[in-house]
mmCIF file of N, CA and C in Angstrom:
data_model
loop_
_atom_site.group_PDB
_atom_site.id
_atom_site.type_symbol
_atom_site.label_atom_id
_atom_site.label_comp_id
_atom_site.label_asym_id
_atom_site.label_seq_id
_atom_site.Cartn_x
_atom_site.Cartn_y
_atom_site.Cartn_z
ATOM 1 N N UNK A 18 6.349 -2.380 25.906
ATOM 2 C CA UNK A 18 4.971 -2.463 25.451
ATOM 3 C C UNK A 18 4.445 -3.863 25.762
ATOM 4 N N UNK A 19 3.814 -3.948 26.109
ATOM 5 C CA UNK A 19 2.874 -5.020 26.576
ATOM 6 C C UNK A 19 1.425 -5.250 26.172
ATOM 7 N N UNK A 20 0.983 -5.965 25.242
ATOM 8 C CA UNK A 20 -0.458 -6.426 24.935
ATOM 9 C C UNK A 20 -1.307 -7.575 25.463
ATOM 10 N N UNK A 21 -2.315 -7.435 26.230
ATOM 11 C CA UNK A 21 -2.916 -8.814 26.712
ATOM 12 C C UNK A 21 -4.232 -9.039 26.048
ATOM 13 N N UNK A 22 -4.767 -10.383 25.368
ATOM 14 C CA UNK A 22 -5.884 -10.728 24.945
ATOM 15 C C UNK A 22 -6.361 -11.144 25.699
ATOM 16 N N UNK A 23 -8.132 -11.256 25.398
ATOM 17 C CA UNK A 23 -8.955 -11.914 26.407
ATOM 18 C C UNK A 23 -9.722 -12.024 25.523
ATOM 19 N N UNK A 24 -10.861 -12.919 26.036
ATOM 20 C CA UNK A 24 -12.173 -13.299 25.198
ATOM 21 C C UNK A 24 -12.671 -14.012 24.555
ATOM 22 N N UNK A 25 -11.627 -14.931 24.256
ATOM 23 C CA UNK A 25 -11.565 -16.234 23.417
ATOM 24 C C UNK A 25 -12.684 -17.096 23.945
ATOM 25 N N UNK A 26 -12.834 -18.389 22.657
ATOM 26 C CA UNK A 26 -13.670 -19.163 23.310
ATOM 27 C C UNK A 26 -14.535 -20.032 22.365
ATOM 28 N N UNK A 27 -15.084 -20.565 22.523
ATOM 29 C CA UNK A 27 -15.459 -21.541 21.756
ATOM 30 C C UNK A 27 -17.200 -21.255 21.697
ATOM 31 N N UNK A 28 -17.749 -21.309 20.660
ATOM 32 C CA UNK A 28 -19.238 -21.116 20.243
ATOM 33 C C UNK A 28 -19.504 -21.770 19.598
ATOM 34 N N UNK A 29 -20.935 -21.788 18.905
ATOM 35 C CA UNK A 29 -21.806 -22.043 18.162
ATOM 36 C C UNK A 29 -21.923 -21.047 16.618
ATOM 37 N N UNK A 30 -21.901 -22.033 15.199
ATOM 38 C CA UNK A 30 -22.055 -20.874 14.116
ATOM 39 C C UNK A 30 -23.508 -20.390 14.568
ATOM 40 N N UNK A 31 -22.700 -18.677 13.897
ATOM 41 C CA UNK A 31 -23.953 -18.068 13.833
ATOM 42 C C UNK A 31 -23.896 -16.952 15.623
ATOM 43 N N UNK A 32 -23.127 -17.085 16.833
ATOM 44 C CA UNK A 32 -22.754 -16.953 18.012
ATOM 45 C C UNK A 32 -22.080 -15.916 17.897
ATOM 46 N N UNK A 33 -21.274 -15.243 19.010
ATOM 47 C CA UNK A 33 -20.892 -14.120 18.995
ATOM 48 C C UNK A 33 -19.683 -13.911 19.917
ATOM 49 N N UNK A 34 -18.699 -13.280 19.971
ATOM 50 C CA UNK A 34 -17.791 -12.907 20.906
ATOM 51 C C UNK A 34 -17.316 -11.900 20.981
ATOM 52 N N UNK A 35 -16.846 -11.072 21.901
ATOM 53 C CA UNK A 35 -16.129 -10.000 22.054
ATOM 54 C C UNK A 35 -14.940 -9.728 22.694
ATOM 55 N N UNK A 36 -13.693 -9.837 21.817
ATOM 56 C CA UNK A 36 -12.277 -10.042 22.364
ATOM 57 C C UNK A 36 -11.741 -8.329 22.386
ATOM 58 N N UNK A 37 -10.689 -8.606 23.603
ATOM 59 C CA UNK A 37 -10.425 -7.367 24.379
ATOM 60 C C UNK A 37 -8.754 -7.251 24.666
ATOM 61 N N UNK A 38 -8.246 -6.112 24.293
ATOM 62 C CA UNK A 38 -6.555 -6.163 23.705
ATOM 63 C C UNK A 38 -6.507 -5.084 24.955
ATOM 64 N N UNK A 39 -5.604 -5.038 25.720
ATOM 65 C CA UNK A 39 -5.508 -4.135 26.684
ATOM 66 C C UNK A 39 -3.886 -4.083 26.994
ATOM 67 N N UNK A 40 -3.321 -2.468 26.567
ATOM 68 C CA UNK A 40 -2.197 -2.380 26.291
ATOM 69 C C UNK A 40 -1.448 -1.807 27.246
ATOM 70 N N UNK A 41 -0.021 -1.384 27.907
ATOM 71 C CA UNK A 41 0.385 -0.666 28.791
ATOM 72 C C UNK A 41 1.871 -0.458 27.918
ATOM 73 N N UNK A 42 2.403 0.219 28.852
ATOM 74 C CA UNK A 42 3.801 0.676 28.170
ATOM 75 C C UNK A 42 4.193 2.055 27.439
ATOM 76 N N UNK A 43 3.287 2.041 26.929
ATOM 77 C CA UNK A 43 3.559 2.947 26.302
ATOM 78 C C UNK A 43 2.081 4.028 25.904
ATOM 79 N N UNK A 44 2.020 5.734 25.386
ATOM 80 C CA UNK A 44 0.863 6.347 25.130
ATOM 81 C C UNK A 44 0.016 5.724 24.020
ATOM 82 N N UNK A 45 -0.815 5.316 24.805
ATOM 83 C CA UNK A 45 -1.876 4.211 23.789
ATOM 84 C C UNK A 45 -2.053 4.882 22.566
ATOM 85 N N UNK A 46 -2.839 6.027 21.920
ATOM 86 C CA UNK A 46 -2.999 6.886 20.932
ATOM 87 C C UNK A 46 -2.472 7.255 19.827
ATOM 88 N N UNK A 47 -1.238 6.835 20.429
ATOM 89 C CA UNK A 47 -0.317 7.510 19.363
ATOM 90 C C UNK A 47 0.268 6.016 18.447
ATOM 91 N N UNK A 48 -0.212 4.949 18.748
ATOM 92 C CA UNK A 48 -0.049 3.972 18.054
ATOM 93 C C UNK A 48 -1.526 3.431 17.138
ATOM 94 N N UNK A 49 -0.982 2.899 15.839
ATOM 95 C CA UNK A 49 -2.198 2.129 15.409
ATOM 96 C C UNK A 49 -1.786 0.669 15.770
ATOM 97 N N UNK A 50 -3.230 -0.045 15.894
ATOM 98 C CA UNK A 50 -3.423 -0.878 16.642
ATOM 99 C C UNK A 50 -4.556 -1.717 15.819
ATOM 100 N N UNK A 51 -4.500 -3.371 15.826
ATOM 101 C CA UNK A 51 -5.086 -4.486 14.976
ATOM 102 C C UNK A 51 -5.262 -5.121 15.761
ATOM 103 N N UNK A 52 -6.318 -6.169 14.637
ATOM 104 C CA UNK A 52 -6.308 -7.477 15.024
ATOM 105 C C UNK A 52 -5.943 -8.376 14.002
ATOM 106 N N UNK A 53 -5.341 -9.537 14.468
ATOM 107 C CA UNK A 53 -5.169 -10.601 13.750
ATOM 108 C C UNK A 53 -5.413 -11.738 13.905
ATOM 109 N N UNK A 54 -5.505 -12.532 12.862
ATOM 110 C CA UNK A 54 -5.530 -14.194 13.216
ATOM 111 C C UNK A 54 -4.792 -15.477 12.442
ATOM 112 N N UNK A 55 -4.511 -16.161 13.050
ATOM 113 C CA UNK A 55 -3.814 -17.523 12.593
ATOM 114 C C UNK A 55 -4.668 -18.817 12.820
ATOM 115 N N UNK A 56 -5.278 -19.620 11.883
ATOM 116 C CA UNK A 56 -5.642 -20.698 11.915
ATOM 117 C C UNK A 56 -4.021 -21.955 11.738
ATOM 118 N N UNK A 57 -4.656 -22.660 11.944
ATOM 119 C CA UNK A 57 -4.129 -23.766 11.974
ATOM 120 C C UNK A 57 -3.535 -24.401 10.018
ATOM 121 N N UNK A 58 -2.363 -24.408 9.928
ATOM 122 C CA UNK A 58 -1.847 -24.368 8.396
ATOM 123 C C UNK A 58 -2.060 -23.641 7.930
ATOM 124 N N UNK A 59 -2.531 -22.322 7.992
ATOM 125 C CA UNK A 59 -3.338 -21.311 7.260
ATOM 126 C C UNK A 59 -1.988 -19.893 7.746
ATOM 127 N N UNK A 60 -1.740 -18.882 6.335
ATOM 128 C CA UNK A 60 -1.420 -18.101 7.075
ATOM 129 C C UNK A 60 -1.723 -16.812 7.886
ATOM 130 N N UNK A 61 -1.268 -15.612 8.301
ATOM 131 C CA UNK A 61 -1.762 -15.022 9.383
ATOM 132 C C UNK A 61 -2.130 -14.126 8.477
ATOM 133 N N UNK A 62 -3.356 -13.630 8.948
ATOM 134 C CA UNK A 62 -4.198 -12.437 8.130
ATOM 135 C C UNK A 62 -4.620 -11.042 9.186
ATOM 136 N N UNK A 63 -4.760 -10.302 8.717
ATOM 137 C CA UNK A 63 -4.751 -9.234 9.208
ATOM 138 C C UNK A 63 -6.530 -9.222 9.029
ATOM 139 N N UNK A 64 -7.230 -8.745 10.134
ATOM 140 C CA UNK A 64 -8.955 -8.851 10.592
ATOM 141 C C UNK A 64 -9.687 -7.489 10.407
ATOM 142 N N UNK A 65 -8.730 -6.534 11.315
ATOM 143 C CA UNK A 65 -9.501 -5.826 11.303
ATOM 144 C C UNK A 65 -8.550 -4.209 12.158
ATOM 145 N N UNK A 66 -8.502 -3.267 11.510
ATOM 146 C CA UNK A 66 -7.351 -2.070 12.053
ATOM 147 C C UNK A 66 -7.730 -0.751 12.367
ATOM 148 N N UNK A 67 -7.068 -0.163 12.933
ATOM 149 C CA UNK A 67 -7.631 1.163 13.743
ATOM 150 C C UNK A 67 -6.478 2.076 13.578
ATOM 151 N N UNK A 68 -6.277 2.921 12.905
ATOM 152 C CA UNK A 68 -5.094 3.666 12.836
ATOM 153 C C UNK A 68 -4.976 4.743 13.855
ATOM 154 N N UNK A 69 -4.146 5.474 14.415
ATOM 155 C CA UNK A 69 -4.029 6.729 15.192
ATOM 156 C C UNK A 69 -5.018 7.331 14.816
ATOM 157 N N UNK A 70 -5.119 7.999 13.819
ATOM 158 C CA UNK A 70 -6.271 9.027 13.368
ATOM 159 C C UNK A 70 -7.777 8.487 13.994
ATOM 160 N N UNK A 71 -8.060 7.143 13.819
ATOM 161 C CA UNK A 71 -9.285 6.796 14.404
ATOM 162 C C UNK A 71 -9.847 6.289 12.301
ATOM 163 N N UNK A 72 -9.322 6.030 11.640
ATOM 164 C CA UNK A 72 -9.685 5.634 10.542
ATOM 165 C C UNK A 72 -9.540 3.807 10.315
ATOM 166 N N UNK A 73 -10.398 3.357 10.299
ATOM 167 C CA UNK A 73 -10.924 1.732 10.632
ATOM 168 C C UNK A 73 -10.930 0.778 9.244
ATOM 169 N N UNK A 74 -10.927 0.020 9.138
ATOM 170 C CA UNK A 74 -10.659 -1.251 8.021
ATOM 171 C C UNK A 74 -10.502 -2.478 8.346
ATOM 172 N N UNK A 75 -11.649 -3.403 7.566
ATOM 173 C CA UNK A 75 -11.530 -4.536 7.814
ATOM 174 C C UNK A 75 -11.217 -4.896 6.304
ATOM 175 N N UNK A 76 -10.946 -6.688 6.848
ATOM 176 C CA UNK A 76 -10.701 -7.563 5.798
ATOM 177 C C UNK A 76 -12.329 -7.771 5.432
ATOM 178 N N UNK A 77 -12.320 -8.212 3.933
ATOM 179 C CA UNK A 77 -13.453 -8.304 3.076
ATOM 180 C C UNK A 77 -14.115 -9.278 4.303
ATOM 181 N N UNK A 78 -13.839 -10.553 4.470
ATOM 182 C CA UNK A 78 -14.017 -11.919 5.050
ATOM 183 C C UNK A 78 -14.846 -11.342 6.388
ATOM 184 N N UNK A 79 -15.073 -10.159 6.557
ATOM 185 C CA UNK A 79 -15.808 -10.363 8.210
ATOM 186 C C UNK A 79 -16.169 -8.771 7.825
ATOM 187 N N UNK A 80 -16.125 -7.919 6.762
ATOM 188 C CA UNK A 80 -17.150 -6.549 7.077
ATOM 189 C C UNK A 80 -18.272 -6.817 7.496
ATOM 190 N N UNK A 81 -19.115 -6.313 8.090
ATOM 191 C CA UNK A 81 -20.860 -6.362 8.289
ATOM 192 C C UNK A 81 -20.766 -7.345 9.474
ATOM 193 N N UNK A 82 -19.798 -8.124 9.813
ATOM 194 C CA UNK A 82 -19.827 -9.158 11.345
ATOM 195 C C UNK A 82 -19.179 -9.043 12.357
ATOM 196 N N UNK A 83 -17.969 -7.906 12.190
ATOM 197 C CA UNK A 83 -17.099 -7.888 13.021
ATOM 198 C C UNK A 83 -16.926 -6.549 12.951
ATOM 199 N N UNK A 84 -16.899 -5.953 14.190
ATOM 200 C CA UNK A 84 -16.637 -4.181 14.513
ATOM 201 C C UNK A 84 -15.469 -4.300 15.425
ATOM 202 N N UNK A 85 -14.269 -3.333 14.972
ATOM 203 C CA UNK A 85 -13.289 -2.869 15.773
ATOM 204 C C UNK A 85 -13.738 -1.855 16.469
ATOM 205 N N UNK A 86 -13.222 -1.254 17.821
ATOM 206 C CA UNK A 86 -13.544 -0.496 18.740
ATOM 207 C C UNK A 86 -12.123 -0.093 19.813
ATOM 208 N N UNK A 87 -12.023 1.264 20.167
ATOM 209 C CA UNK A 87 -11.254 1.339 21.139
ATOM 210 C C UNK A 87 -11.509 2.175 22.197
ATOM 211 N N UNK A 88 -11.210 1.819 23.708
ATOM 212 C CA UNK A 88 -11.863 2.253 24.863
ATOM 213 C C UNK A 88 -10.172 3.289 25.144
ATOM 214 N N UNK A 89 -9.983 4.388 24.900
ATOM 215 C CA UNK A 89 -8.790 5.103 24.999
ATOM 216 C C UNK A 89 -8.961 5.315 26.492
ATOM 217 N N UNK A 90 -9.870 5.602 27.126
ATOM 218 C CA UNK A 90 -9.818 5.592 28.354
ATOM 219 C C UNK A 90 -9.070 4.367 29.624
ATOM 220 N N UNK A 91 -9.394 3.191 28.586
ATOM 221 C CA UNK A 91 -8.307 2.699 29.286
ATOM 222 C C UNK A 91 -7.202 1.421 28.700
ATOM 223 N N UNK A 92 -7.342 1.838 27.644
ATOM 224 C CA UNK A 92 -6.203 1.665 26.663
ATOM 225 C C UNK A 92 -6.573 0.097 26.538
ATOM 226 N N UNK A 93 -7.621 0.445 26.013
ATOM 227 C CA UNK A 93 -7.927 -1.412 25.613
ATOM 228 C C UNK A 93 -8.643 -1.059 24.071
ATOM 229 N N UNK A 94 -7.879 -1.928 23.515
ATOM 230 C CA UNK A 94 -9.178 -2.316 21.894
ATOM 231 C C UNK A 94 -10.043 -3.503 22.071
ATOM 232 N N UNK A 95 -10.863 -3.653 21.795
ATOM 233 C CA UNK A 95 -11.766 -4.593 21.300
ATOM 234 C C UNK A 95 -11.974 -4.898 19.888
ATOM 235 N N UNK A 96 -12.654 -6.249 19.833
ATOM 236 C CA UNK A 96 -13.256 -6.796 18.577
ATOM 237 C C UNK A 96 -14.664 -7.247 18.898
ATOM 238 N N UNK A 97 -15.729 -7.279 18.198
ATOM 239 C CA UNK A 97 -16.494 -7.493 18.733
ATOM 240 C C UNK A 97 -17.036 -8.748 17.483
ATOM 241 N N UNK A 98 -17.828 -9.598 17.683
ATOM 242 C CA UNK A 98 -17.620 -10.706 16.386
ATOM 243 C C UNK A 98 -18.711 -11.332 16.631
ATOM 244 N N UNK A 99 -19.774 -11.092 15.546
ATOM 245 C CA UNK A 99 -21.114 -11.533 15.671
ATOM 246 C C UNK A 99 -21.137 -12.424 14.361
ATOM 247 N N UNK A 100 -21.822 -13.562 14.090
ATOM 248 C CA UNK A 100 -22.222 -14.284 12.691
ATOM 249 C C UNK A 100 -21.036 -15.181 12.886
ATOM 250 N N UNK A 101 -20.642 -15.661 13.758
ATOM 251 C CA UNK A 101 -19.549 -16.281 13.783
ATOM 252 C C UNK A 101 -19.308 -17.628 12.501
ATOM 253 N N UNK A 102 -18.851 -17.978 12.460
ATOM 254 C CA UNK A 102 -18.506 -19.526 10.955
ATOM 255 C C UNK A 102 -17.276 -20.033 11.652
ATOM 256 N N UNK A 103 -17.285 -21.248 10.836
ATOM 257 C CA UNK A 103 -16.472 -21.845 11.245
ATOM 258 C C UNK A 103 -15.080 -21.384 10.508
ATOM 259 N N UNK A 104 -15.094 -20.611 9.730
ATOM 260 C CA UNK A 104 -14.205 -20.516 9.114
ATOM 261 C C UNK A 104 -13.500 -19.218 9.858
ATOM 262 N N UNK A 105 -13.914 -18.490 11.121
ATOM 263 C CA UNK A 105 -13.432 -17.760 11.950
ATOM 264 C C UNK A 105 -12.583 -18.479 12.938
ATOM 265 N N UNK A 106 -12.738 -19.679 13.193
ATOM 266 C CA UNK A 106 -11.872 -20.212 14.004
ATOM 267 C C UNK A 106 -10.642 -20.189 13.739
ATOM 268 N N UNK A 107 -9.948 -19.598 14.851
ATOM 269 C CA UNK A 107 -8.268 -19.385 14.613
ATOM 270 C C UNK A 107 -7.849 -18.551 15.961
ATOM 271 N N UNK A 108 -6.376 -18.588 16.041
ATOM 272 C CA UNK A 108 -5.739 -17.809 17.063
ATOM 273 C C UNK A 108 -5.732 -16.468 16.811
ATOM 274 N N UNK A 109 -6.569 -15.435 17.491
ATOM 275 C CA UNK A 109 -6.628 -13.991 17.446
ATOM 276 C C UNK A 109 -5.978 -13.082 18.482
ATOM 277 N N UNK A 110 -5.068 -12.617 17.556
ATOM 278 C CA UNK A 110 -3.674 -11.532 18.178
ATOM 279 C C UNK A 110 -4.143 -10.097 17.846
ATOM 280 N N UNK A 111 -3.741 -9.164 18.711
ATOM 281 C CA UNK A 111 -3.689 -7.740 19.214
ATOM 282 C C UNK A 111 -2.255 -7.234 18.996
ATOM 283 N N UNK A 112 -2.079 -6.327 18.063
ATOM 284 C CA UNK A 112 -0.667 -6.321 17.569
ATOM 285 C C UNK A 112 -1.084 -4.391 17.565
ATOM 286 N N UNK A 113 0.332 -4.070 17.988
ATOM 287 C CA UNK A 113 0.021 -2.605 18.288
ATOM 288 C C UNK A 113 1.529 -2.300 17.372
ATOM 289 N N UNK A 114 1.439 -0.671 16.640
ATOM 290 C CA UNK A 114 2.644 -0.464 16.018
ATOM 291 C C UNK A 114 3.052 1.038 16.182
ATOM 292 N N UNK A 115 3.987 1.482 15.972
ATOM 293 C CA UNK A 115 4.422 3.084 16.260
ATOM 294 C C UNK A 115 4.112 3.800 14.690
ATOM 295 N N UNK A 116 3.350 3.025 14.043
ATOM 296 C CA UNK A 116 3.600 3.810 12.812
ATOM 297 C C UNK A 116 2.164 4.091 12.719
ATOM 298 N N UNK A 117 1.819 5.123 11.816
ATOM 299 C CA UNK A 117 0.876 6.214 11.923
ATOM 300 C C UNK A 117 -0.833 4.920 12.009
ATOM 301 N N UNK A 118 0.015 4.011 10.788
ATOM 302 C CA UNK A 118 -1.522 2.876 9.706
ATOM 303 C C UNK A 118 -1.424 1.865 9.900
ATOM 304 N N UNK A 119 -1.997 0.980 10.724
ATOM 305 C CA UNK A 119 -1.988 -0.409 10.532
ATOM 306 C C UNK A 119 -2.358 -0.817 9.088
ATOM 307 N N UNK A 120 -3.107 -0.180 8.767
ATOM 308 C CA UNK A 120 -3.801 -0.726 7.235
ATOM 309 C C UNK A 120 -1.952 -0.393 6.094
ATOM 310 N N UNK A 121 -1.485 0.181 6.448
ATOM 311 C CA UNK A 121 -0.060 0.665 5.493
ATOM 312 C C UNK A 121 1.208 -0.468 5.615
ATOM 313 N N UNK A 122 0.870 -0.903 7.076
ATOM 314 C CA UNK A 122 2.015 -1.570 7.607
ATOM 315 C C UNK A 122 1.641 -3.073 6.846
ATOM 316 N N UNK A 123 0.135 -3.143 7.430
ATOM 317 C CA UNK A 123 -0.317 -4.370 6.629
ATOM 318 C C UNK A 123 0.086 -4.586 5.099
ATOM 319 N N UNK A 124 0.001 -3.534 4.191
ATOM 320 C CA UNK A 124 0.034 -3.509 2.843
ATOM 321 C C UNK A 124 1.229 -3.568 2.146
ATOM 322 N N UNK A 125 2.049 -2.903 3.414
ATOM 323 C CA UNK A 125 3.644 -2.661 2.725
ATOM 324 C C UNK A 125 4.184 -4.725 3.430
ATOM 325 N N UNK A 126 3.669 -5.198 3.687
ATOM 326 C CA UNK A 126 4.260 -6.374 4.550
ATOM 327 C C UNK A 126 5.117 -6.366 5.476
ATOM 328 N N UNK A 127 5.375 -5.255 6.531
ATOM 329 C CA UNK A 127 5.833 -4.951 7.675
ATOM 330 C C UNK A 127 4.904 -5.895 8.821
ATOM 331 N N UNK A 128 5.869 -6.442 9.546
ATOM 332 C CA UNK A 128 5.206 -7.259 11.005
ATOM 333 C C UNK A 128 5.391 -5.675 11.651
ATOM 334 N N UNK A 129 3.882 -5.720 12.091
ATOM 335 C CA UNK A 129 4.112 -4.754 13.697
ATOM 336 C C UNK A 129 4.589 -4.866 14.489
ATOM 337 N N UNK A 130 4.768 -4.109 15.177
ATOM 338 C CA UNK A 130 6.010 -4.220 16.450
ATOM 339 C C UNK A 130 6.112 -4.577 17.397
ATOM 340 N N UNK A 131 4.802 -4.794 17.890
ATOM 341 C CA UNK A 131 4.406 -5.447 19.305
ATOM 342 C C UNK A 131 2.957 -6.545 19.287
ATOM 343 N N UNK A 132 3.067 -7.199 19.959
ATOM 344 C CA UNK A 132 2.087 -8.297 19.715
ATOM 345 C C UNK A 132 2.190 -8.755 21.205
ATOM 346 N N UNK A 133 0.667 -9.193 21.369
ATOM 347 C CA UNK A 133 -0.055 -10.181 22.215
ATOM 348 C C UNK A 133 0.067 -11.421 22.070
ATOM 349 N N UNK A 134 -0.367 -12.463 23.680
ATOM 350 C CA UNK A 134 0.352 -13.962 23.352
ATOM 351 C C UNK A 134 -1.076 -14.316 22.271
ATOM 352 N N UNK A 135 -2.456 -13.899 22.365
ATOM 353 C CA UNK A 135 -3.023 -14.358 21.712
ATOM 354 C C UNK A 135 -4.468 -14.943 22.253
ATOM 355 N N UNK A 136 -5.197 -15.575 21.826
ATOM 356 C CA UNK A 136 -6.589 -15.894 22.297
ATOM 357 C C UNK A 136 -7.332 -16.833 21.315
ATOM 358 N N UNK A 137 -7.571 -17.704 21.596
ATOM 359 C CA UNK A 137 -8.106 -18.837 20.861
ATOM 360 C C UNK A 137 -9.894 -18.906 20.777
ATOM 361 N N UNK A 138 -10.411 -18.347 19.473
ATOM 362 C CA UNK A 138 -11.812 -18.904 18.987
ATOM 363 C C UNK A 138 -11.714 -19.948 18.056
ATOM 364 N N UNK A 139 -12.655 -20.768 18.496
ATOM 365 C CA UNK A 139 -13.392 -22.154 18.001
ATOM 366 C C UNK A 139 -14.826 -21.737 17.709
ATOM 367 N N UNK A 140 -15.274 -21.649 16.273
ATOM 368 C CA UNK A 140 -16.291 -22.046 16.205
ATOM 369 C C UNK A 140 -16.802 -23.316 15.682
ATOM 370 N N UNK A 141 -17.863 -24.223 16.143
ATOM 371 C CA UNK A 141 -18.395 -25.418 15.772
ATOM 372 C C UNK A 141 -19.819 -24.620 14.626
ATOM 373 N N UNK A 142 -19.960 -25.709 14.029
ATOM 374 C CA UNK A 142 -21.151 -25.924 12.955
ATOM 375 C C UNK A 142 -22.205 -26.362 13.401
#
């Protein structure tokens, strides 16, 4: 399994980005599939998840600014991240798992199983 990020980047609060997880290896579908992020001293939080079924969940910290999305056609997820803050700045990972819920895996404190090197947003003030 293999995950690649893209999209990173540095903005302006208030700016927008749209990061792009594009997976191979294995039947995209049948995995649920996230996003995550790591700031700097801070630990890693779980953003935003897409389970097999197609049933979606974000963290409180970005509902209404940030939409998950997946292009099954060619096995890429997206994030899409509007209202940006500075307090979004951090390393954002694409983590894909064989189990039915990202939102379950998240809850039970299971690391998913596969992960991306990652993608770096900066937002400035």
């Amino acid at each position: 399994v293999h995950l690649v990020e893209s999209g990173g980047g540095s903005v302006q609060s208030g700016g927008s980005l749209r990061l792009s997880c594009t997976a191979s290896g294995y039947t995209y579908r049948t995995y649920c599939m996230g996003w995550f992020r790591q700031a700097p001293g801070k630990e890693r939080e779980g953003v935003a998840f897409i389970d097999d079924d197609g049933t979606i969940n974000y963290a409180e910290s970005v509902k209404g600014r940030f939409t998950i999305s997946q292009d099954n056609a060619k096995n890429t997820l997206y994030l899409q991240m509007n209202s940006l803050k500075p307090d979004d700045t951090a390393m954002y990972y694409c983590a894909a798992d064989p189990r039915p819920s990202m939102t379950t895996v998240q809850a039970l404190g299971v690391t998913p199983l596969f992960w991306g090197q990652g993608t770096q947003v900066t937002v400035s003030s």
